[in-house]
Short mmCIF file of C-alpha atoms and ligand atoms in Angstrom, two decimals:
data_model
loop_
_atom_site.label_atom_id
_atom_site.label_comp_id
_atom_site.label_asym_id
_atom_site.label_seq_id
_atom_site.Cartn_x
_atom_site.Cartn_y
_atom_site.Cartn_z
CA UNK R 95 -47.11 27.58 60.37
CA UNK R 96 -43.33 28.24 60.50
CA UNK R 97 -42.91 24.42 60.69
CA UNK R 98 -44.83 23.70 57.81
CA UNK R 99 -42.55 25.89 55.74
CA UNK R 100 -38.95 24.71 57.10
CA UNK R 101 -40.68 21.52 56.16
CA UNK R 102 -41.40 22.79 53.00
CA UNK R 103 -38.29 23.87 52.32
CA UNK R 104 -35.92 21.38 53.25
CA UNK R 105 -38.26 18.95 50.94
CA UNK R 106 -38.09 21.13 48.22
CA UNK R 107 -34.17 21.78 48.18
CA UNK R 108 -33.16 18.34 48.80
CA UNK R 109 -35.11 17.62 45.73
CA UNK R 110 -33.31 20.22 44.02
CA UNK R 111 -29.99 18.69 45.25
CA UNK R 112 -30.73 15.22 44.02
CA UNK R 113 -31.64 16.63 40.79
CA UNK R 114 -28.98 18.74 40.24
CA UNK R 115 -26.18 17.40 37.38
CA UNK R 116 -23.08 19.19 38.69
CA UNK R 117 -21.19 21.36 41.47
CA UNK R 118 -22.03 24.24 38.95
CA UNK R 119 -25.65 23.23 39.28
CA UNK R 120 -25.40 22.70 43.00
CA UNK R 121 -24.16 26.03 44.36
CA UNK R 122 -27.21 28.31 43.16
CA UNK R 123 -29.63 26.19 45.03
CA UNK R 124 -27.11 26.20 48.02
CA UNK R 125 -27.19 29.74 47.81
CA UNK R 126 -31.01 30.31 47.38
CA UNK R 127 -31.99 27.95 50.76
CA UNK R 128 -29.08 28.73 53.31
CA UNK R 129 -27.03 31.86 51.75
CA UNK R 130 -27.11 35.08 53.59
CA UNK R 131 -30.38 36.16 51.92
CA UNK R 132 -31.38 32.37 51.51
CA UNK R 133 -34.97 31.27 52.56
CA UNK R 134 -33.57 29.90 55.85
CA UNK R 135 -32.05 33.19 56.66
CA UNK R 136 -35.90 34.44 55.69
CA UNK R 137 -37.87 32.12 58.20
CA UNK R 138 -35.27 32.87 61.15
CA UNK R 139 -35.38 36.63 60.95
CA UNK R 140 -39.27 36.33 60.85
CA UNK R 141 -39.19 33.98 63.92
CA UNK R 142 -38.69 36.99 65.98
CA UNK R 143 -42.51 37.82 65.79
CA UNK R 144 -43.25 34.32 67.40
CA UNK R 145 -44.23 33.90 71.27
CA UNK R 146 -40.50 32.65 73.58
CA UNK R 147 -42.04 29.27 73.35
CA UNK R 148 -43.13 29.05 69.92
CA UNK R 149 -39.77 30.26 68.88
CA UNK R 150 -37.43 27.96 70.39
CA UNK R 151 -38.84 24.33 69.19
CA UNK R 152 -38.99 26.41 65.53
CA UNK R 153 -34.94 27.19 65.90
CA UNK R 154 -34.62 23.53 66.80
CA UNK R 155 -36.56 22.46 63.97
CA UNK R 156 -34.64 25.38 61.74
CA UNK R 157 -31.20 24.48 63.28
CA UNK R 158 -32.10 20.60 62.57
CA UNK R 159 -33.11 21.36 58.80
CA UNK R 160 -29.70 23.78 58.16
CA UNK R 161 -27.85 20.35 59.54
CA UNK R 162 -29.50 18.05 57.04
CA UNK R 163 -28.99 19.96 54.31
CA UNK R 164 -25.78 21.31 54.62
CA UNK R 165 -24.97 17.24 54.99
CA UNK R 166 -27.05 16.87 51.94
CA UNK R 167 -25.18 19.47 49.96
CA UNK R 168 -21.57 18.52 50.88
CA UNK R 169 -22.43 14.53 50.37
CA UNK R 170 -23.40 15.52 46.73
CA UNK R 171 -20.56 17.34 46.15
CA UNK R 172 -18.57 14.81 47.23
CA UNK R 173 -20.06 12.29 44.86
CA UNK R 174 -19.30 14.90 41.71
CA UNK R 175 -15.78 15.25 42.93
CA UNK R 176 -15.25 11.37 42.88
CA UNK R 177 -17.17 10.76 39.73
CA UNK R 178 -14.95 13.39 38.46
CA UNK R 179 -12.11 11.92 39.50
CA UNK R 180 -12.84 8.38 38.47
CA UNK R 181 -13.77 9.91 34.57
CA UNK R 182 -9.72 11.15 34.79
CA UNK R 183 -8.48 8.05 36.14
CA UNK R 184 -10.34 5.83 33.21
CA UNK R 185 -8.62 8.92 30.20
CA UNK R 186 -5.81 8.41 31.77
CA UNK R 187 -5.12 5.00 32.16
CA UNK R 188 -2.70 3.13 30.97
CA UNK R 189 -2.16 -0.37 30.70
CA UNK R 190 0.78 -1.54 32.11
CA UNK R 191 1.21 -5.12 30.28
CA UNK R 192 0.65 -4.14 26.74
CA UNK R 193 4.21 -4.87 25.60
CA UNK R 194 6.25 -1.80 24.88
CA UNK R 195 7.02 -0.39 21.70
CA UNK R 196 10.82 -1.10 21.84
CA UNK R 197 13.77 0.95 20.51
CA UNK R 198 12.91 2.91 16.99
CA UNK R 199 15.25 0.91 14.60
CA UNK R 200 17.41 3.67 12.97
CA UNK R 201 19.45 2.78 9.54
CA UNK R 202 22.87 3.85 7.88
CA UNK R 203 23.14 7.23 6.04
CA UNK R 204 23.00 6.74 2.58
CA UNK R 205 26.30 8.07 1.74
CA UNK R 206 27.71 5.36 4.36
CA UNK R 207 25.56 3.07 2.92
CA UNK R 208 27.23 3.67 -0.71
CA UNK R 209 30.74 4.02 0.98
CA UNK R 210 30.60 0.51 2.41
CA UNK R 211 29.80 -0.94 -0.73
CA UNK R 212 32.26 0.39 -2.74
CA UNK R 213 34.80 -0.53 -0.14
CA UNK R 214 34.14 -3.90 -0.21
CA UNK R 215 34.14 -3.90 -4.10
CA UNK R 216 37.99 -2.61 -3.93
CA UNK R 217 38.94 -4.78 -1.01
CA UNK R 218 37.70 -7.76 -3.25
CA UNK R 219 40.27 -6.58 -5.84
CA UNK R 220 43.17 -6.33 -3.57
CA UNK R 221 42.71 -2.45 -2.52
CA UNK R 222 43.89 -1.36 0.46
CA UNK R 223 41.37 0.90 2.51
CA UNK R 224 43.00 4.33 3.60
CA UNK R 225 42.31 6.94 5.81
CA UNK R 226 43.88 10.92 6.68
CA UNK R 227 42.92 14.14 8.28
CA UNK R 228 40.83 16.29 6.95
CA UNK R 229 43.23 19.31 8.16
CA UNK R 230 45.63 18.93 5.68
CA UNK R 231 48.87 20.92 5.03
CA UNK R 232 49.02 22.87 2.29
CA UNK R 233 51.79 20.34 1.12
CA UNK R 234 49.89 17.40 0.74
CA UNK R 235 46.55 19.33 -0.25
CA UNK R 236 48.27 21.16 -3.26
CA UNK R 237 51.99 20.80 -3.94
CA UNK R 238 52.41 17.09 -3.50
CA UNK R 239 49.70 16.58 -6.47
CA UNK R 240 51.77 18.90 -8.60
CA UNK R 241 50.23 22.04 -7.78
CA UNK R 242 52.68 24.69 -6.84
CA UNK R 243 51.46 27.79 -5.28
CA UNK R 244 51.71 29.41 -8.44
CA UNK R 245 49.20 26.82 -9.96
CA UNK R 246 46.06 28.28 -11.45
CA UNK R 247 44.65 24.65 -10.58
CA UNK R 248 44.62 26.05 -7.19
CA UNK R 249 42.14 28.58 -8.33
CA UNK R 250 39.80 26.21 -9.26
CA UNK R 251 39.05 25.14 -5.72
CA UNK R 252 37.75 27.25 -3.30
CA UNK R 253 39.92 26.29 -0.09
CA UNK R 254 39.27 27.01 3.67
CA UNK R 255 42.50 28.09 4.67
CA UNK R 256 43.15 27.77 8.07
CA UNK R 257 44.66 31.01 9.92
CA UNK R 258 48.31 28.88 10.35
CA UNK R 259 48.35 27.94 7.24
CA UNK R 260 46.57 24.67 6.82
CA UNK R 261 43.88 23.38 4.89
CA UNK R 262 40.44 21.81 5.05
CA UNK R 263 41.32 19.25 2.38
CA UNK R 264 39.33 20.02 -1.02
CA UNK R 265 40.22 15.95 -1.79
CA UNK R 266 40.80 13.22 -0.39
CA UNK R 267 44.38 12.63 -2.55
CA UNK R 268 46.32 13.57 -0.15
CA UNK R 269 45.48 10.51 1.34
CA UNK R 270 46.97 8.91 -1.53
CA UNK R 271 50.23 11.26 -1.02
CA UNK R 272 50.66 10.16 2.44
CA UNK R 273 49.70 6.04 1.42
CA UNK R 274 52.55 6.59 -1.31
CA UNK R 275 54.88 8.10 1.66
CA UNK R 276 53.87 5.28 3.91
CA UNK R 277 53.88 2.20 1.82
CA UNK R 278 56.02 1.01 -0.96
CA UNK R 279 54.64 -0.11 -4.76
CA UNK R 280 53.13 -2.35 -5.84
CA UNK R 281 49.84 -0.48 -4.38
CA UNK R 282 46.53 -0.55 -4.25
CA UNK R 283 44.42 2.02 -2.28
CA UNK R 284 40.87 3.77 -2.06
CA UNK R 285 40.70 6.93 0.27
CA UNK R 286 37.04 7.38 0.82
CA UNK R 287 36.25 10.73 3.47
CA UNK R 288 34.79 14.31 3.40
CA UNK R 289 36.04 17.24 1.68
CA UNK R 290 35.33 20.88 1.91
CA UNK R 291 35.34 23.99 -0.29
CA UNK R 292 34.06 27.38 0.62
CA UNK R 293 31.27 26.82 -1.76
CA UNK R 294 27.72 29.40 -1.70
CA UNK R 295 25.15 26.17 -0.60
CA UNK R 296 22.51 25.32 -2.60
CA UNK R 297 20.65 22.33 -4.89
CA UNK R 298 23.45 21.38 -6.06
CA UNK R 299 26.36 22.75 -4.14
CA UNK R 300 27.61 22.40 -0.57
CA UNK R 301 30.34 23.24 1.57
CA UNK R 302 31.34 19.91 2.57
CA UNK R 303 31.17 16.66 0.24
CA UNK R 304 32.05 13.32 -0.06
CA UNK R 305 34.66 11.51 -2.33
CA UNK R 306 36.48 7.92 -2.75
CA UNK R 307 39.72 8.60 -4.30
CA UNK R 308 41.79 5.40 -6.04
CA UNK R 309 45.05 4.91 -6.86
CA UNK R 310 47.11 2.08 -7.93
CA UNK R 311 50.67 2.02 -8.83
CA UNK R 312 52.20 -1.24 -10.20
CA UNK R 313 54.60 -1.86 -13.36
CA UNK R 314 53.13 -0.88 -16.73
CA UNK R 315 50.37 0.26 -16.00
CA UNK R 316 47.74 1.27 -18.70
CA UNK R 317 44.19 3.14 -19.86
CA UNK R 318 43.12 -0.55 -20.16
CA UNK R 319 43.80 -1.48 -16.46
CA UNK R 320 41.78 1.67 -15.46
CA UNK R 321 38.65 1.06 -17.51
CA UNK R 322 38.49 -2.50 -16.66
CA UNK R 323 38.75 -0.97 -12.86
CA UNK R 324 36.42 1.62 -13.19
CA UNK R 325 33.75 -0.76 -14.98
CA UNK R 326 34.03 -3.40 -12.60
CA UNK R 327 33.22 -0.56 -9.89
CA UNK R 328 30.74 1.20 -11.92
CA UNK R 329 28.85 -2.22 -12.64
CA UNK R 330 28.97 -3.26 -8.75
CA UNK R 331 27.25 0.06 -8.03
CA UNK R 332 24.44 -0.06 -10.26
CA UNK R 333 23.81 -3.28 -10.35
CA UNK R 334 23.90 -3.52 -14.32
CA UNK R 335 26.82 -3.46 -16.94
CA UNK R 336 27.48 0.87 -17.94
CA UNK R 337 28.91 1.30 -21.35
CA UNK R 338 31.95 4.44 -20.37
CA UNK R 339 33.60 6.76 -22.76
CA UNK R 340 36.91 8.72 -22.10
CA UNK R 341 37.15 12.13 -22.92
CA UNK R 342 40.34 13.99 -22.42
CA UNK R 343 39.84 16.14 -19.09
CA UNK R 344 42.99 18.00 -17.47
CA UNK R 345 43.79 17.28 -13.86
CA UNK R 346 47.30 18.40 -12.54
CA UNK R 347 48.23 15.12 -10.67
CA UNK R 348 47.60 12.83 -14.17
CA UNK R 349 49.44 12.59 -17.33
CA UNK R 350 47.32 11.94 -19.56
CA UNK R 351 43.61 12.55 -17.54
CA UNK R 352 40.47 11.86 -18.79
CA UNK R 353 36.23 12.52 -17.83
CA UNK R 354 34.75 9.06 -17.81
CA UNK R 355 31.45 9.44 -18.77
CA UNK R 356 28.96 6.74 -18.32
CA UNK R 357 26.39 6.14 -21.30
CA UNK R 358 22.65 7.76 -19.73
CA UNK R 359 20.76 4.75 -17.07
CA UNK R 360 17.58 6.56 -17.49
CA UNK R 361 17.03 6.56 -21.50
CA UNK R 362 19.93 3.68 -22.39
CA UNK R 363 22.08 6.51 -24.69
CA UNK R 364 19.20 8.00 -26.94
CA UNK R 365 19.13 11.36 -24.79
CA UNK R 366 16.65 12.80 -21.85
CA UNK R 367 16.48 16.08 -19.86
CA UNK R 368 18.59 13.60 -16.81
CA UNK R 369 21.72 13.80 -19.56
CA UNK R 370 20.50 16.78 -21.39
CA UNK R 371 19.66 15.19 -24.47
CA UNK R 372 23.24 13.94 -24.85
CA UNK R 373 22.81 10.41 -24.01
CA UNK R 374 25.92 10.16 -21.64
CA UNK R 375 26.75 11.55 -17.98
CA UNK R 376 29.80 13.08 -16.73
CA UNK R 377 30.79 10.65 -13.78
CA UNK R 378 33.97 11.11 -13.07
CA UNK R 379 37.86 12.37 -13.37
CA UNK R 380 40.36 9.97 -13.82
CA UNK R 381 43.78 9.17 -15.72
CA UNK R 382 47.67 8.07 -15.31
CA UNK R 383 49.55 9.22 -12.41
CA UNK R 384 51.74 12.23 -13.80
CA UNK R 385 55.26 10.88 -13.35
CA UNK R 386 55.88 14.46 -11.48
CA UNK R 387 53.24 13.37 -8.74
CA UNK R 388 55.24 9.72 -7.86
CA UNK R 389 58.61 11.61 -8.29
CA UNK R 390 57.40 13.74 -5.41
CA UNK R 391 56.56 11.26 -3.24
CA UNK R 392 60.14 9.57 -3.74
CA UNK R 393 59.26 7.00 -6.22
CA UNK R 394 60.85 6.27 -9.75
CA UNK R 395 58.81 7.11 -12.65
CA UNK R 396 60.68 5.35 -15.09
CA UNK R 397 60.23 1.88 -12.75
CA UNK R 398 56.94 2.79 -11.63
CA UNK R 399 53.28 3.80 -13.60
CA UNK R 400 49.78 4.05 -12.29
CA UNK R 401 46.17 4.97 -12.38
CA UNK R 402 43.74 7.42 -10.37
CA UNK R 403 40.53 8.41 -9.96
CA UNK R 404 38.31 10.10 -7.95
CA UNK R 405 34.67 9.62 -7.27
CA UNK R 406 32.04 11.93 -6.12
CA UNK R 407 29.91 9.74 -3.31
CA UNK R 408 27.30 12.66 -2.48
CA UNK R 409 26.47 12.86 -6.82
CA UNK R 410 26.64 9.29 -6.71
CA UNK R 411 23.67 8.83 -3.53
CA UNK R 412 22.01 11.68 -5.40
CA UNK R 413 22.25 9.54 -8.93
CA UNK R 414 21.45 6.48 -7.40
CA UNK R 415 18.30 7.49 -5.82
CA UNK R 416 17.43 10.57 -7.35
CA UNK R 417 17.51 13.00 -4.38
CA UNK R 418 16.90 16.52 -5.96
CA UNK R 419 18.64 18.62 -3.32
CA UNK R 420 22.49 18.14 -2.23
CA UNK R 421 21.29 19.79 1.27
CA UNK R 422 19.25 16.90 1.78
CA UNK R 423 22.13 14.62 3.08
CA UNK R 424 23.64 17.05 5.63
CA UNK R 425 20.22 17.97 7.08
CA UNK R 426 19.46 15.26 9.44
CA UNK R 427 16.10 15.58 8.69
CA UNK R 428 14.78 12.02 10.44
CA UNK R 429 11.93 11.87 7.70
CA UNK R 430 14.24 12.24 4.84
CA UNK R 431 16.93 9.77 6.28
CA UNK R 432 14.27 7.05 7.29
CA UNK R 433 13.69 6.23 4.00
CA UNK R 434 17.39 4.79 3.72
ZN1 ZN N 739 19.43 10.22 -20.67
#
């Protein structure tokens, strides 16, 4: 009788252990046969009623059927563990002889981009390339360009000053200051670099900036000589001949100083809301080298004339491919700059 049911049993729960799907699946019918309270435990304690000889070939038999199926339940749970396993290794895997992606390409910034341009457009024509630091002295920031501490041109730029009483450049003419110190007429140089006011950031303003400054000092020098400079550059960076204006502007360190305008790229002159109806955008400052300026610098203004200008790099990137925001360039924001 008692055999019949161990019999029973260990048929029925290996049936239930071949059917089950998972170790979740597995434990309740590990529980139900051979738990504390599990029909196994059930049959022994009932044993005890059985005759001394009846009892001990049932414990054999019971002892037997606990083997098999705690073999039974620890093979299948070994089988979920590996299949387990092997569905991780076959997410996971990786093949090892795709080729590999490689380094991620990166490009110029735009403003460097623009820079090197326009410096190989002035090199053509016989400019020198000059560079200076962009802690300046107050000397060659301000007074050297004919701005004496008393200057209200001084007011006009916001200046970092620096506790011992140096400057973050506003300019880069100082560079010019210290190319005149350095290197005698006839001369020809571009200053291109970063310059800082204590500006409130925002669309349109920012703290730090970027400029190419030109001078170029030479006997009898003239307006004419500067437009035919300043077209030639204008031309080389948009690709296309720009019809320019003059307009008087003042500028301490020229005598007489002018805003080029250029005539409006987007509507050709006939006015939209990129020149505000006016047909022509303010570009740039420019003019004659105030005799003052090269008498500073220890040259002879009655032997020697010239021309300067300087040229906003950041208005032109933003001009020449219509970035809205100034902020923009100094963000290093990868998915603005990889579109450069
Ligand atoms: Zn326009």
């Amino acid at each position: 009788m008692v055999e019949k049911e161990i019999g029973e049993l260990q048929a029925k729960t290996l049936a239930a252990i071949a059917a089950a799907r998972s170790t979740e699946e597995l434990e309740p019918v590990r529980v139900a046969a051979l738990g504390r309270k599990g029909t196994l435990a059930q049959i022994s304690k009932e044993m005890g009623k059985l005759s001394p000889e009846l009892r001990a070939s049932a414990g054999k038999l019971l002892n037997a059927a606990k083997q098999a199926l705690e073999e039974a339940f620890e093979r299948r749970k070994q089988e979920f563990e590996q299949s387990a396993l092997r569905a991780r290794l076959e997410a996971e895997w990786i093949d090892l002889t795709l080729p590999a992606p490689g380094p991620r390409l990166g490009s110029l910034h735009p403003i460097t981009q623009i820079q090197a341009e326009i410096e190989d457009l002035f090199v053509s024509l016989g400019f020198m390339v000059l560079d200076g630091p962009e802690v300046e002295t107050e000397y060659h920031n301000f007074d050297a360009l004919n701005m004496p501490p008393d200057h209200p041109a001084r007011d006009a730029q916001d200046t970092f000053w620096l506790t011992d009483g140096h400057v973050l450049r506003t300019h880069t003419s100082p560079v010019q200051v210290r190319g005149m110190e350095r290197f005698q007429p006839p001369l020809r140089m571009i200053a291109p670099g970063r310059a800082f006011r204590n500006e409130s950031v925002d669309a349109s303003h920012e703290h730090t900036f970027y400029q190419i400054e030109g001078m170029m000092i030479d006997h009898d020098v003239s307006v004419a000589h500067l437009l035919y400079f300043m077209k030639t550059l204008l031309a080389g960076i948009f690709r296309r001949e720009v019809t320019v204006r003059l307009r008087p502007g003042f500028f301490p360190f020229v005598e007489p100083g002018f805003e080029l305008d250029i005539q409006c790229l987007i509507c050709g002159g006939s006015g939209c809301p990129v020149c505000k109806q006016s047909g022509w955008v303010e570009l740039l400052p420019c003019g004659l080298v105030n005799p003052n300026v090269l008498r500073i610098s220890g040259l002879d203004p009655d032997r020697w004339n010239g021309f300067a200008f300087g040229l906003g790099l950041t208005r032109l990137v933003m001009m020449r491919y219509g970035i809205d925001d100034i902020r923009l360039l100094q963000s290093g924001d990868l998915r603005f700059l990889q579109q450069f």
